[in-house]
Short mmCIF file of C-alpha atoms in Angstrom, two decimals:
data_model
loop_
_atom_site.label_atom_id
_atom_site.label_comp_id
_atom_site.label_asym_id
_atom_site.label_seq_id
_atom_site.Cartn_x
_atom_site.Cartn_y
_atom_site.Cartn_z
CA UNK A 37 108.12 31.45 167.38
CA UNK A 38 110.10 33.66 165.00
CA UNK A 39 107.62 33.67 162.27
CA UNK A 40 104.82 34.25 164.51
CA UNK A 41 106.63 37.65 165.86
CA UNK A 42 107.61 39.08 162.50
CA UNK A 43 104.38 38.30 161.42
CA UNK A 44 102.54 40.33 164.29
CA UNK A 45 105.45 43.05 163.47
CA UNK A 46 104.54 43.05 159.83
CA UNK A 47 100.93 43.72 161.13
CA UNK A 48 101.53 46.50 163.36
CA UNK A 49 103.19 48.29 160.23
CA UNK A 50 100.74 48.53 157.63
CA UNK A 51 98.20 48.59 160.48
CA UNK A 52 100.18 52.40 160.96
CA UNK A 53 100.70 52.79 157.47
CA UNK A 54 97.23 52.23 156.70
CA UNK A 55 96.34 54.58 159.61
CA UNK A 56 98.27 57.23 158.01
CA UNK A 57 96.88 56.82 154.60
CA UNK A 58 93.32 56.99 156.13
CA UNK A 59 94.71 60.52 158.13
CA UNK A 60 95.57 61.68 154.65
CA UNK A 61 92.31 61.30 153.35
CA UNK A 62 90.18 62.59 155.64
CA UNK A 63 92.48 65.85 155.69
CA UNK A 64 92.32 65.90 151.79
CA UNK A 65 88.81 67.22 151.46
CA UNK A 66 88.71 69.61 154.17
CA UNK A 67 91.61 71.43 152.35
CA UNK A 68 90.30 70.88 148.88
CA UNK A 69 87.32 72.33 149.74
CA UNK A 70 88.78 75.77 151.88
CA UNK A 71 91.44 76.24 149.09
CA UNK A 72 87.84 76.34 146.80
CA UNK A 73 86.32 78.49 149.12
CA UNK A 74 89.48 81.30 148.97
CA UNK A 75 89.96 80.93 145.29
CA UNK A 76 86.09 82.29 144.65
CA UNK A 77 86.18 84.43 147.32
CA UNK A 78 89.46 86.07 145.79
CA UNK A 79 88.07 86.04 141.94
CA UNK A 80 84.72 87.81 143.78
CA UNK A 81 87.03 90.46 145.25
CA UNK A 82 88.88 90.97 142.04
CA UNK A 83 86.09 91.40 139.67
CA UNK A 84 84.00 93.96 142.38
CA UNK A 85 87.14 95.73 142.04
CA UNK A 86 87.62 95.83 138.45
CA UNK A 87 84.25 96.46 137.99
CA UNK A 88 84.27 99.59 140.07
CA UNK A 89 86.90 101.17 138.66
CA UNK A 90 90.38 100.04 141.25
CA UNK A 91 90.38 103.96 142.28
CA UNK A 92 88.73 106.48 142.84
CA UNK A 93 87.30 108.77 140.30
CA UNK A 94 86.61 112.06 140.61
CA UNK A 95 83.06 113.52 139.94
CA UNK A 96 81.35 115.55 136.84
CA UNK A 97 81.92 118.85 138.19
CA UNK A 98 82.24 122.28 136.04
CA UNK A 99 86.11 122.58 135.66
CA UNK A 100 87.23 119.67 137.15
CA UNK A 101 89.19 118.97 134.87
CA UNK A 102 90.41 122.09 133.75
CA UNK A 103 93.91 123.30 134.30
CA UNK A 104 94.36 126.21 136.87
CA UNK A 105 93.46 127.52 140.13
CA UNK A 106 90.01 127.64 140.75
CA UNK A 107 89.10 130.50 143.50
CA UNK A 108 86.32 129.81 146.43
CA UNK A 109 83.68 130.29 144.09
CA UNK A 110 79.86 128.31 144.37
CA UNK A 111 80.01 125.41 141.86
CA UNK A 112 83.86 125.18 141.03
CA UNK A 113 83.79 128.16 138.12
CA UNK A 114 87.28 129.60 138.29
CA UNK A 115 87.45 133.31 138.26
CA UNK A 116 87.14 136.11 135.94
CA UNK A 117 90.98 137.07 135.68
#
């Protein structure tokens, strides 16, 4: 009788173990597959990014990038001092 109810213990554990192994399993895809997802989704973001410039760049405008004031004028020509 002492056999037969270590034997049905012994069952019940890898019955639980084997449970757990098949949990494991069916989780690992799922999160194989969403960590996929973000990684792309990140190296998309980062190259858009790169690719336009990471800030913002100022336009091709007569003296923009001359030093100075530059009075109210039409078209950005600083004034005749």
């Amino acid at each position: 009788m002492d056999n037969l109810a270590r034997l049905r213990h012994a069952e019940q554990r890898i019955t639980k173990v084997q449970r757990r192994i098949w949990l494991a399993q069916l989780l690992t895809w799922p999160t194989i597959i969403a960590a996929a997802v973000v990684s792309v989704a990140a190296l998309i973001w980062l190259r858009q990014r790169r690719s336009a410039g990471g800030r913002h760049e100022m336009p091709d405008l007569p003296g923009a990038h001359e030093a100075g004031s530059v009075d109210g004028q039409a078209g950005g020509v600083p004034a005749a001092p």
